[in-house]
PDB file of C-alpha atoms in Angstrom:
ATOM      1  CA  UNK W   1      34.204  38.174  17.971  1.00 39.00           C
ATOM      2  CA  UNK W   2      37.487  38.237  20.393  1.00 44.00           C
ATOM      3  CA  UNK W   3      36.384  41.504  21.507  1.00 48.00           C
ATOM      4  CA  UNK W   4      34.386  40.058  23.990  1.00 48.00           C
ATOM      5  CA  UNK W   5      35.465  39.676  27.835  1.00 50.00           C
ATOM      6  CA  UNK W   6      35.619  36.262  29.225  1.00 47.00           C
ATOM      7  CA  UNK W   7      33.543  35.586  32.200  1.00 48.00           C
ATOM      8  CA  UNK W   8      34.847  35.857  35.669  1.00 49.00           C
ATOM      9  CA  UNK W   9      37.477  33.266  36.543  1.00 48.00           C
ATOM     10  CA  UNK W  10      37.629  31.728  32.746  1.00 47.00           C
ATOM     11  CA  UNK W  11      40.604  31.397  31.318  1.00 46.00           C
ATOM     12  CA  UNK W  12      41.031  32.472  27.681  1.00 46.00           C
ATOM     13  CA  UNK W  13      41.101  29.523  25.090  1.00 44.00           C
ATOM     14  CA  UNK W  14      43.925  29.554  22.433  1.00 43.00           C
ATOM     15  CA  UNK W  15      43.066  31.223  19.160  1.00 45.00           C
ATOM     16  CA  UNK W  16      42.602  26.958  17.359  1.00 48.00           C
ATOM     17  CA  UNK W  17      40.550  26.476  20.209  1.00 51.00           C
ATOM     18  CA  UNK W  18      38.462  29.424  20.240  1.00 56.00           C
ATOM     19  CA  UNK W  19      38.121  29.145  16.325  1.00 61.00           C
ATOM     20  CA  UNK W  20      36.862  25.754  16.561  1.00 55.00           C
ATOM     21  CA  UNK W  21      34.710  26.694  18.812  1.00 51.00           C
ATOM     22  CA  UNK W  22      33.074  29.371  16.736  1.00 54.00           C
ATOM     23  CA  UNK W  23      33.279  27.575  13.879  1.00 60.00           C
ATOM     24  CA  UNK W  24      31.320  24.816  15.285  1.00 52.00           C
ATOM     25  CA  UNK W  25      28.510  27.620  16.233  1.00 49.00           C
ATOM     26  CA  UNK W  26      28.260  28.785  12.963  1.00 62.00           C
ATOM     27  CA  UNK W  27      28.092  25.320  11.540  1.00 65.00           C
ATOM     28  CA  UNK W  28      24.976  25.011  14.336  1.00 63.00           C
ATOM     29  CA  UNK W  29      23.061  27.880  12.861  1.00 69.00           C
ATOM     30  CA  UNK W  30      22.981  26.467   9.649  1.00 78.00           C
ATOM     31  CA  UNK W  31      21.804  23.526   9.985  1.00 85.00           C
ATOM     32  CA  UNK W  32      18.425  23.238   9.836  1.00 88.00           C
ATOM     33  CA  UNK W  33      17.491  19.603   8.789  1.00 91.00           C
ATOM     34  CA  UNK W  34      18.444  16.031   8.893  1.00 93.00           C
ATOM     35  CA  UNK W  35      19.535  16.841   5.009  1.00 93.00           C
ATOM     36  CA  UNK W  36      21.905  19.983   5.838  1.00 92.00           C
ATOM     37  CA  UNK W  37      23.795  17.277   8.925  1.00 92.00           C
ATOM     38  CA  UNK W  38      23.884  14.776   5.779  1.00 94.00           C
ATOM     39  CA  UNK W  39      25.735  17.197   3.383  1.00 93.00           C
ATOM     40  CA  UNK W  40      27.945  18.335   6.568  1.00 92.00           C
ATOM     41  CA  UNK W  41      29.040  14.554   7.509  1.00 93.00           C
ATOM     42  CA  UNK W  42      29.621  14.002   3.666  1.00 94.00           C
ATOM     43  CA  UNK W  43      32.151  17.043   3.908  1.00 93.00           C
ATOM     44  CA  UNK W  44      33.598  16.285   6.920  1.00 93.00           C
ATOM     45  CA  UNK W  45      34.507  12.653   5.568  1.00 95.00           C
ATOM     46  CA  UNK W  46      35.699  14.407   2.056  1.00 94.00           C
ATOM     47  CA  UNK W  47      38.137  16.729   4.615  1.00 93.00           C
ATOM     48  CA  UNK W  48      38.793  13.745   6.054  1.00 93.00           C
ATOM     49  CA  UNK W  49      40.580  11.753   3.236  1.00 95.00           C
ATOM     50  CA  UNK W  50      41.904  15.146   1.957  1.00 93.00           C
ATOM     51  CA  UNK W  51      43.944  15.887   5.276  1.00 93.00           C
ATOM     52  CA  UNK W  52      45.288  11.512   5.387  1.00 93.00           C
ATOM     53  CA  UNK W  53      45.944  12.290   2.119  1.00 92.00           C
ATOM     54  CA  UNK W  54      43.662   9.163   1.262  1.00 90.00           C
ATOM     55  CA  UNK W  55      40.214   7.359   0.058  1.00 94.00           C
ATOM     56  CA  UNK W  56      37.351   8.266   2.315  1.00 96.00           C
ATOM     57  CA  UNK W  57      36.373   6.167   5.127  1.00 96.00           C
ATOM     58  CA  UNK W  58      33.772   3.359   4.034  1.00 96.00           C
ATOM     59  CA  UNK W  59      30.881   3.175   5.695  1.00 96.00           C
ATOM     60  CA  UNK W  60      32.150  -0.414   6.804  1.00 97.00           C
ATOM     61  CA  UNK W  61      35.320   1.303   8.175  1.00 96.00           C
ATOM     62  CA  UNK W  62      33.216   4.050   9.822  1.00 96.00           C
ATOM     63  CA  UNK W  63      31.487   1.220  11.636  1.00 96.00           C
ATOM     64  CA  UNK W  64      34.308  -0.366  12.926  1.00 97.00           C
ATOM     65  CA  UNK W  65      35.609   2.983  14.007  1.00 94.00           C
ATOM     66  CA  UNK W  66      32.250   3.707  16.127  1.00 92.00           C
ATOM     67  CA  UNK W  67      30.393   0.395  16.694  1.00 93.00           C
ATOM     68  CA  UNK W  68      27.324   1.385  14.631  1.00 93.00           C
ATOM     69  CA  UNK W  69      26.520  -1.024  12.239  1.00 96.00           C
ATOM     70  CA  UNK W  70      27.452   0.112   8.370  1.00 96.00           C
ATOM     71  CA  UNK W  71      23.421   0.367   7.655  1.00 97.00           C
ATOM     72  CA  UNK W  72      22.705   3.201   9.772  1.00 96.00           C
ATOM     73  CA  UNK W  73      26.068   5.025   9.194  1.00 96.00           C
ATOM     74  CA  UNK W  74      24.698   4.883   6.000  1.00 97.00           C
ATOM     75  CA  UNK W  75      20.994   5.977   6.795  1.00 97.00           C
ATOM     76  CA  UNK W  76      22.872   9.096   8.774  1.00 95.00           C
ATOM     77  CA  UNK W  77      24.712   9.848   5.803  1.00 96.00           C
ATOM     78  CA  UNK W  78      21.764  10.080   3.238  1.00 96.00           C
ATOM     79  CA  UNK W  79      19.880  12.410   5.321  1.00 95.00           C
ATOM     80  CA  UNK W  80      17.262   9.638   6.395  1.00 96.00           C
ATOM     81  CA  UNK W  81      17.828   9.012   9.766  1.00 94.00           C
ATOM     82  CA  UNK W  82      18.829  11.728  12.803  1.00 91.00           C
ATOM     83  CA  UNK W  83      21.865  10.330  14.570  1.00 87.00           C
ATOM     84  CA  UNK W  84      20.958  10.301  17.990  1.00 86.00           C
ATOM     85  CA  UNK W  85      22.543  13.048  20.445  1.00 83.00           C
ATOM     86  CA  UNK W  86      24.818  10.972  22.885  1.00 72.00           C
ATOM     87  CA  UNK W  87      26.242   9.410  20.101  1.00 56.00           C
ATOM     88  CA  UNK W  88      24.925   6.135  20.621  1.00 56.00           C
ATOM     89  CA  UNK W  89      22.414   3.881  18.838  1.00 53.00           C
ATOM     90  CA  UNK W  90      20.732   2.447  21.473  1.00 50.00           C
TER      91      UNK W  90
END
């Protein structure tokens, strides 16, 4: 996976960085439907609280965080509604 040689003129990533990164491509591969990004946002707002050391995020708190209203952070979250790709709602 490290093995690899970086292209030409790249400069090599630091090992957080480049674990992120792959991490992030192996979270890609799996998912395969608007249910599997569901389950992954409910995780990633369980890590969340687990790393403040808190209560998740409300989906009223989430909403003032982005500027989407609490109904569709909601919608996104039970796997009925694909988030849109720039990250905005309109």
């Amino acid at each position: 996976m490290y093995d690899q040689p970086a292209p030409p003129g790249a400069r090599r990533a630091s090992h957080q960085t480049s674990d992120a990164y792959h991490s992030a491509l192996s979270v890609d591969r799996e998912l395969q439907t608007v249910q599997d990004l569901a389950l992954l946002l409910r995780k990633l707002r369980q890590r969340h609280a687990r790393q403040q050391g808190g209560n998740l995020l409300t989906y009223r708190q989430l909403a003032a965080k982005t500027g989407w209203s609490h109904g569709i952070i909601g919608e996104y979250f039970a796997g009925n509604v694909l988030p849109p790709p720039s990250g905005s709602t309109s």
